[in-house]
Coordinates of C-alpha atoms in Angstrom, one line a residue:
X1 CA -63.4 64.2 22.9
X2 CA -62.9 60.8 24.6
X3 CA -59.8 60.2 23.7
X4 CA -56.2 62.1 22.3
X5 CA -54.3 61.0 18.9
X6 CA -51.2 61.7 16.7
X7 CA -52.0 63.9 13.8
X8 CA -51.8 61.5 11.2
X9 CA -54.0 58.7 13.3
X10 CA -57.1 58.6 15.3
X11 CA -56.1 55.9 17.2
X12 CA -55.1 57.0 21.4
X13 CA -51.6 57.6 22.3
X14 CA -52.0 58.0 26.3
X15 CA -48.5 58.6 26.9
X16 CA -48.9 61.5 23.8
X17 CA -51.9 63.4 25.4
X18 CA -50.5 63.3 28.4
X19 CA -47.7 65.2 27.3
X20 CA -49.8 68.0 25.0
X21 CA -52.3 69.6 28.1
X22 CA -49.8 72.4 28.3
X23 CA -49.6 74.0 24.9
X24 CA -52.1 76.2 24.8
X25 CA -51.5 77.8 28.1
X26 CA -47.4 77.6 27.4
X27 CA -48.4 79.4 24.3
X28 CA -50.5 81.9 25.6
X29 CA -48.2 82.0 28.7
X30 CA -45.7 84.0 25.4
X31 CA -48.4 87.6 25.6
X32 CA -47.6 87.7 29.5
X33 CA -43.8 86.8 29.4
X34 CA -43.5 89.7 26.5
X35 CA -46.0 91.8 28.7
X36 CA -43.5 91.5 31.5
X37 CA -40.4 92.3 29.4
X38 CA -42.2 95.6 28.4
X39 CA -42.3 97.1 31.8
X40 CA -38.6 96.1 32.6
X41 CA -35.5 98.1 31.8
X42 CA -32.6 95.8 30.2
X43 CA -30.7 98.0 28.6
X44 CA -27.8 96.8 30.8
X45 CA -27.9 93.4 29.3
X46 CA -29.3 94.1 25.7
X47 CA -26.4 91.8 24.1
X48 CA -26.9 88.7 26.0
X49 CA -30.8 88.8 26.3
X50 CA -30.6 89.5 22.3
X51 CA -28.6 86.2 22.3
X52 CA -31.3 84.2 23.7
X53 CA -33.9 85.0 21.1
X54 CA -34.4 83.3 18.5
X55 CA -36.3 84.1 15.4
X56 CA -37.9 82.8 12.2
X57 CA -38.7 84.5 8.6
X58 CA -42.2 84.2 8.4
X59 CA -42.6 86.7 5.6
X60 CA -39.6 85.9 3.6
X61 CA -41.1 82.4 3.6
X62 CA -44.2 83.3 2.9
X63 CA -44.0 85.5 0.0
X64 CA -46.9 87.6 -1.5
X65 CA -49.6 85.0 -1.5
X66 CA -51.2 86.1 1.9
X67 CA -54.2 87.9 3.1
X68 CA -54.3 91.1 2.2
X69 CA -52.5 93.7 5.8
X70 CA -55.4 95.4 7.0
X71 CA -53.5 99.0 8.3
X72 CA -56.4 100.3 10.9
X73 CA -54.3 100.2 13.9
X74 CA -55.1 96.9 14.8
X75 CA -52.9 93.7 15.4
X76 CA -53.1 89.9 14.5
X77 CA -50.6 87.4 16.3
X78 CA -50.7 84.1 16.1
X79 CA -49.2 82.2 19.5
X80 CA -48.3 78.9 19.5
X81 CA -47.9 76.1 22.0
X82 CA -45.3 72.9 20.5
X83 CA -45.3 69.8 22.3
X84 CA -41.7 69.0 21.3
X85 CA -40.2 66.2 23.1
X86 CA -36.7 67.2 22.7
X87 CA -34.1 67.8 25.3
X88 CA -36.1 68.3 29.2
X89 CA -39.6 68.0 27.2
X90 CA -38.5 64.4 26.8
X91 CA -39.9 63.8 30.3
X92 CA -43.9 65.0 28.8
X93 CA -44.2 62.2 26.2
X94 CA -44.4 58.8 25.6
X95 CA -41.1 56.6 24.9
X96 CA -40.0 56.6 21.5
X97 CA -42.2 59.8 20.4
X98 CA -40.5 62.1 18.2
X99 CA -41.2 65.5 16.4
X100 CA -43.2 68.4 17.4
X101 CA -46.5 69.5 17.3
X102 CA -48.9 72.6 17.5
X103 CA -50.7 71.2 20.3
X104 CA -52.1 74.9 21.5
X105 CA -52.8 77.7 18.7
X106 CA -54.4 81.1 19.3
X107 CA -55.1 83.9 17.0
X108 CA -54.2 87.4 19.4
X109 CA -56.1 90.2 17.9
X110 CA -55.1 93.1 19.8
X111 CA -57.7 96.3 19.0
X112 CA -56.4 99.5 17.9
X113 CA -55.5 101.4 20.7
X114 CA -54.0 98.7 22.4
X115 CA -56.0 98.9 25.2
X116 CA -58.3 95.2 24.4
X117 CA -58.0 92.5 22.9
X118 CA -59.5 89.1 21.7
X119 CA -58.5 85.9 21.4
X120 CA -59.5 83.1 19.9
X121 CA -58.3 79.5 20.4
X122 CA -58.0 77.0 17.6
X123 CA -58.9 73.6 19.4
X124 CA -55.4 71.0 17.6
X125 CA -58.0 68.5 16.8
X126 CA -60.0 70.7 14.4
X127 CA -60.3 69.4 10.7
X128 CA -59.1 72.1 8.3
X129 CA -57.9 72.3 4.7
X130 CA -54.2 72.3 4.8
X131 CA -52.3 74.5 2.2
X132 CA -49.3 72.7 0.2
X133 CA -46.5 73.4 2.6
X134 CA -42.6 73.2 2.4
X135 CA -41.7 70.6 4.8
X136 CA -39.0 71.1 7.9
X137 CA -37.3 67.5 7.0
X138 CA -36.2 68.7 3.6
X139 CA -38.4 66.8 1.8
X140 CA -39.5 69.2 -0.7
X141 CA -43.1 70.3 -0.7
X142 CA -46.1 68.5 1.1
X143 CA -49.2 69.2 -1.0
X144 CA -52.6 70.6 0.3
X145 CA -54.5 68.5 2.2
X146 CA -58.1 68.5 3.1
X147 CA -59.4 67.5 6.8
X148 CA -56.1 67.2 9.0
X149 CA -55.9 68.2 12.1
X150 CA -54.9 71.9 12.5
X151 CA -51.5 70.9 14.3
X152 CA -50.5 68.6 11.7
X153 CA -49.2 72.0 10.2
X154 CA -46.4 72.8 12.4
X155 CA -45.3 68.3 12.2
X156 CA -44.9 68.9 8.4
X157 CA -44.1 72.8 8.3
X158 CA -43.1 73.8 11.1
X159 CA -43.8 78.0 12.2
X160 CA -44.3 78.4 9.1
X161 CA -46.9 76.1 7.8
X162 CA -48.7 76.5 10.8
X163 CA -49.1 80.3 9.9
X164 CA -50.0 79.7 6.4
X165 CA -52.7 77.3 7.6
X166 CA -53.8 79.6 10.5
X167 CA -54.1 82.9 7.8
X168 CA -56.2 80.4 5.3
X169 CA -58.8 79.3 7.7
X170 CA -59.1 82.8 9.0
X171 CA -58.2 85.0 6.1
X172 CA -55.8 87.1 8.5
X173 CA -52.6 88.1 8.2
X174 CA -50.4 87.5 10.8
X175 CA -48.2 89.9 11.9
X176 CA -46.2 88.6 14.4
X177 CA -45.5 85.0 15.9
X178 CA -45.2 83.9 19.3
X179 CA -44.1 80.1 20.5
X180 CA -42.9 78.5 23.7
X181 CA -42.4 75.3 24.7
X182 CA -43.3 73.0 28.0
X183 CA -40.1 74.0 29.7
X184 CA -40.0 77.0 29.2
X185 CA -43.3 77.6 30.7
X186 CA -42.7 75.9 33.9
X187 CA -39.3 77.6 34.0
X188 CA -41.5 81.2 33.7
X189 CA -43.7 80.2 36.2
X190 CA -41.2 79.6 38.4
X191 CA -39.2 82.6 38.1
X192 CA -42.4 84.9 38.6
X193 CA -42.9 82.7 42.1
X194 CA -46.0 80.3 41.3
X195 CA -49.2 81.8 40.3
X196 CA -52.5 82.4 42.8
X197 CA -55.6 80.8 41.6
X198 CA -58.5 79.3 43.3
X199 CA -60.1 76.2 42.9
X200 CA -63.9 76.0 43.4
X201 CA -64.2 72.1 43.0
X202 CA -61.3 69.2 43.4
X203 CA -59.4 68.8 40.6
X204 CA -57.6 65.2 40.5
X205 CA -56.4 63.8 36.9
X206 CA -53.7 61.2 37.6
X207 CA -52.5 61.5 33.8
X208 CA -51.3 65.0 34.2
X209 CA -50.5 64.2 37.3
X210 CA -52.6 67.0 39.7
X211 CA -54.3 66.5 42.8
X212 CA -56.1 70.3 43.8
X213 CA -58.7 70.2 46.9
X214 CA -61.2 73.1 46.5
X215 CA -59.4 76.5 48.1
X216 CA -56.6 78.9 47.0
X217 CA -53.4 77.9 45.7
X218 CA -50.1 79.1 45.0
X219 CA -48.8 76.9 41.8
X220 CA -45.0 76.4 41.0
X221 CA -44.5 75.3 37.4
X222 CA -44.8 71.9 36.9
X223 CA -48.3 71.9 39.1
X224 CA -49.3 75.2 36.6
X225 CA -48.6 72.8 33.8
X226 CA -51.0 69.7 35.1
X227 CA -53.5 72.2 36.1
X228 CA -53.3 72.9 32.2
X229 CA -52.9 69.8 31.1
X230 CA -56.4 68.6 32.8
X231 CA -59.1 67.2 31.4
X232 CA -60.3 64.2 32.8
X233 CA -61.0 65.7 36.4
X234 CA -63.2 68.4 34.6
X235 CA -66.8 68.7 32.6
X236 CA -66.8 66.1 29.8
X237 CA -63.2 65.5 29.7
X238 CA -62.7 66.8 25.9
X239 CA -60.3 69.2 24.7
X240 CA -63.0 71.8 24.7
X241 CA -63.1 72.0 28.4
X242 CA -59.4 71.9 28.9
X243 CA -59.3 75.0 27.1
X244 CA -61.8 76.8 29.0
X245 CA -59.4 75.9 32.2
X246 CA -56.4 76.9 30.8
X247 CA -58.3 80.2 29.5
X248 CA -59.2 81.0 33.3
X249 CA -55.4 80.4 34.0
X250 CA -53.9 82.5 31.4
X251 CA -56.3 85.2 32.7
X252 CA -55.1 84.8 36.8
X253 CA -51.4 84.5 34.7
X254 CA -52.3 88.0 33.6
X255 CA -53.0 89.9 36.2
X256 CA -50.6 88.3 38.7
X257 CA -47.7 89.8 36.2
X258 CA -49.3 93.0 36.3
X259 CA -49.1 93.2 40.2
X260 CA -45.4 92.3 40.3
X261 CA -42.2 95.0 41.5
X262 CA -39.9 93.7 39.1
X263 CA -38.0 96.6 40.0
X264 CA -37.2 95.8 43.6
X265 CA -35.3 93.1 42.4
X266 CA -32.6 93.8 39.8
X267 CA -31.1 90.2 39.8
X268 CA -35.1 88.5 39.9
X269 CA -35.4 90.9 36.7
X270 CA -32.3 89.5 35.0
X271 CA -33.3 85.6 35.6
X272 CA -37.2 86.1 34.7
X273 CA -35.7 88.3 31.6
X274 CA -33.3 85.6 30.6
X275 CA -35.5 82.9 31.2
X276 CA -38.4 84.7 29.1
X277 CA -35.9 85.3 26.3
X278 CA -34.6 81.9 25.8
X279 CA -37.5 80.3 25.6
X280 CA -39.4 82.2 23.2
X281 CA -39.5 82.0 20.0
X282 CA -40.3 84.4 17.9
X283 CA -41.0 85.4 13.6
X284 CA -38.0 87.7 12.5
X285 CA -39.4 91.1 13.2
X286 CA -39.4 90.4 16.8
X287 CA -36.2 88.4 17.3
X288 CA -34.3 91.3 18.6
X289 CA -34.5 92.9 22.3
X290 CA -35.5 96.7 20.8
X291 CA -38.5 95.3 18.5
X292 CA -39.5 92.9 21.5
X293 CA -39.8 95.6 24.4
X294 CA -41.4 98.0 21.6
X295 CA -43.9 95.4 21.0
X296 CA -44.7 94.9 24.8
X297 CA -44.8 97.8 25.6
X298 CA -47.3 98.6 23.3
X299 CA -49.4 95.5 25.3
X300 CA -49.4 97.1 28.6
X301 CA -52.2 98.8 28.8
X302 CA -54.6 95.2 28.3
X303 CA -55.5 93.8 32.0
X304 CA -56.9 90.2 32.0
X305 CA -60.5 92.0 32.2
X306 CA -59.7 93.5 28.6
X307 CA -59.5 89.5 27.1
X308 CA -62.6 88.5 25.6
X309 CA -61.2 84.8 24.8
X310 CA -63.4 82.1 23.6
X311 CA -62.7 79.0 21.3
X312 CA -63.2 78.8 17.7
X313 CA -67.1 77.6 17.0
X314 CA -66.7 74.3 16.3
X315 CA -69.0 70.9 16.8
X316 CA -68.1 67.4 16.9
X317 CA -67.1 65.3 13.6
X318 CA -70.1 62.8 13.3
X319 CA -67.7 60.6 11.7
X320 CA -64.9 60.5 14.5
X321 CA -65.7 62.1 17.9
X322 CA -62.3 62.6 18.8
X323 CA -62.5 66.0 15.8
X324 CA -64.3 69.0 16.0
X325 CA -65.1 70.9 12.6
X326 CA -65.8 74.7 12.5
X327 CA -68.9 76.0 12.4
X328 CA -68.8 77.8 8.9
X329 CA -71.4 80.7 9.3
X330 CA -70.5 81.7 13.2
X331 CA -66.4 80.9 12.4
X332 CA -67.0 83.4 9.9
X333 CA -68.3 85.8 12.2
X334 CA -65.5 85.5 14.2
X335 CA -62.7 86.5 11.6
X336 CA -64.8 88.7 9.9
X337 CA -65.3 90.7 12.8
X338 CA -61.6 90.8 13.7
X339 CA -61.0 91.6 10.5
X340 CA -62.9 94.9 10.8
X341 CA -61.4 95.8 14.1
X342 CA -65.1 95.1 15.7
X343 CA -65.8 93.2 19.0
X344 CA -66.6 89.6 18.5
X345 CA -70.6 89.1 18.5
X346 CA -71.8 86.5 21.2
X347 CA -74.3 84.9 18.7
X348 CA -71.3 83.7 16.8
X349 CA -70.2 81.1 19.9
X350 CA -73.6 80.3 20.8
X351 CA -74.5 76.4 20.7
X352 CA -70.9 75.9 19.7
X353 CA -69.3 72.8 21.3
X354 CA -66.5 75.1 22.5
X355 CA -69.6 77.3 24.5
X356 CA -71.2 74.1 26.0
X357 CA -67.9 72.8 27.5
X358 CA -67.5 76.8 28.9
X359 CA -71.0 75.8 30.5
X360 CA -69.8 73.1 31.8
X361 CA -66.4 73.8 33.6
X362 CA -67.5 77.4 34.2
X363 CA -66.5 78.5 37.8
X364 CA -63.9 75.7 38.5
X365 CA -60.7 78.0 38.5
X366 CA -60.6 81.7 39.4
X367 CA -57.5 83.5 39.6
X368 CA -56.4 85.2 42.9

């Protein structure tokens, strides 16, 4: 895509874009922060880690009308990235920009067994058909639209609309929801003491504000999120082949967590537990520190090599080349074959747009 936009215009915000690179990592940054909490004993501090979390009713809100829960042993979670400016995210947007936005969405199928999993990233900019949603603002109910931008869900609905949408473009029900914000992912970062990843070609993009000569590096936060935030300094400078970098990260994310002593540390395991807790947000189910280390725990097992992750089989919108639209037959593969609990074919992201910018930026990052 050549250039970023709001979700109701096509027109470039600069100052905007700038600000959004981060989601989908941030988002996908959640799995490893709850991966960590699941090796860690916290006990000890179960009422004030329970205090940071924070939780939201996605299946009072949602009712009965949802896709139908597939019990094979399997697991769908949607984890989300929002680009809210609020508070210290102020600093990531342009002046005067308000609200928040999906700007990173993922569908998590984790396999039963809980030894692999796949996941599948929703690009914001892909055209889908909205459901009627109740709006945040209190504004009653926003009908169903056709051919927004997927992240328009969460700027009208919030969590909740943005799961509705999510479940009626892949006809999965979601069992769990997973969001963090831009702070909160530098602030992880930072507590787990940079991440290791290796750079096989200069990576300079003065909008996120990241100047990487080829080699290995150790990133703090705030360089983690403009390595995410990239896309000018890599393949066609689209969305596409942001994703593909921040997919490498999340992976080097992975492992590094895996590799950590967290308990040779007691007070380093408080502040990455803290931190990890009060910047997550989480649906209902999980918004407690028992149903969160349960659910981790039942995550440890899946190394980075167990991610098969790839972007939703989309090509460019010949009307507006700043939108993608899925590719009905092989997007269908895709949820159909998480559906069944089966690996994800590779003939459904062939010639995708999402596969030619993988082409593309292919070899650029590798973690440590």
């Amino acid at each position: 895509m050549a250039e970023e936009s709001t979700s109701e215009q096509s027109g470039a915000d600069t100052g905007a874009r700038g600000g959004r690179r981060k989601a989908l990592t941030v988002t996908a940054w959640t799995l490893t922060a709850v991966v960590l909490l699941g090796g860690a004993g916290l006990g000890y501090v179960w009422f004030k880690l329970n205090g940071n979390l924070k939780g939201v009713d996605i299946d009072a809100a949602l009712g009965t009308d949802r896709p139908e829960d597939v019990d094979n042993g399997s697991m769908d979670i949607l984890v989300l990235g929002s680009d809210s400016r609020e508070g210290p995210n102020d600093k990531y947007g342009s002046a005067g920009q308000s609200g928040a936005r999906s700007d990173t969405a993922m569908v998590l199928h984790v396999y039963e067994g809980h030894e692999k999993a796949s996941v599948v990233s929703i690009p914001r900019d892909t055209l889908v058909d909205r459901p009627a949603c109740e709006r945040t603002d209190g504004g009653g109910t926003a009908p169903a639209a056709q051919r927004v931008m997927f992240n328009e869900a969460y700027r009208v609905g919030g969590p909740t609309c943005t799961v509705k949408t999510a479940e009626a473009v892949s006809g999965i029900r979601m069992d769990h929801y997973l969001e963090v914000d831009f702070t909160g992912f530098r602030e992880l970062v930072d507590e787990l003491g940079g991440v290791e990843i290796t750079t096989r070609e200069p990576i300079r993009d003065r909008e996120s504000r990241l100047d990487l000569p080829p080699g290995t590096h150790t990133l703090d936060g705030e360089q983690s999120l403009g390595l995410v935030r990239t896309r000018h300094a890599i393949g066609n400078g689209s969305d596409l082949g942001r994703i593909q970098l921040q997919q490498a990260f999340i992976k080097a994310l992975v492992d590094q967590v895996k590799e950590i002593d967290l308990f040779g540390s007691p007070a380093r395991l408080y502040d990455l537990a803290d931190t990890a807790t009060r910047t997550v947000t989480t649906d209902s189910e999980l918004a407690n520190v028992n149903d969160l280390l349960s659910f981790s725990k039942s995550l440890r097992a899946i190394d980075a090599a167990d991610l098969n992750m790839i972007t939703l089989p989309v090509e460019y919108d010949p009307a507006d080349g700043n939108r993608v639209l899925p590719l009905e037959a092989q997007s269908a593969m895709v949820w159909d074959a998480l559906r069944q609990d089966l690996p994800i074919p590779a003939s459904a992201t062939a010639d995708s747009a999402g596969e030619e910018a993988r082409e593309k930026t292919e070899g650029v990052v590798d973690g440590s």
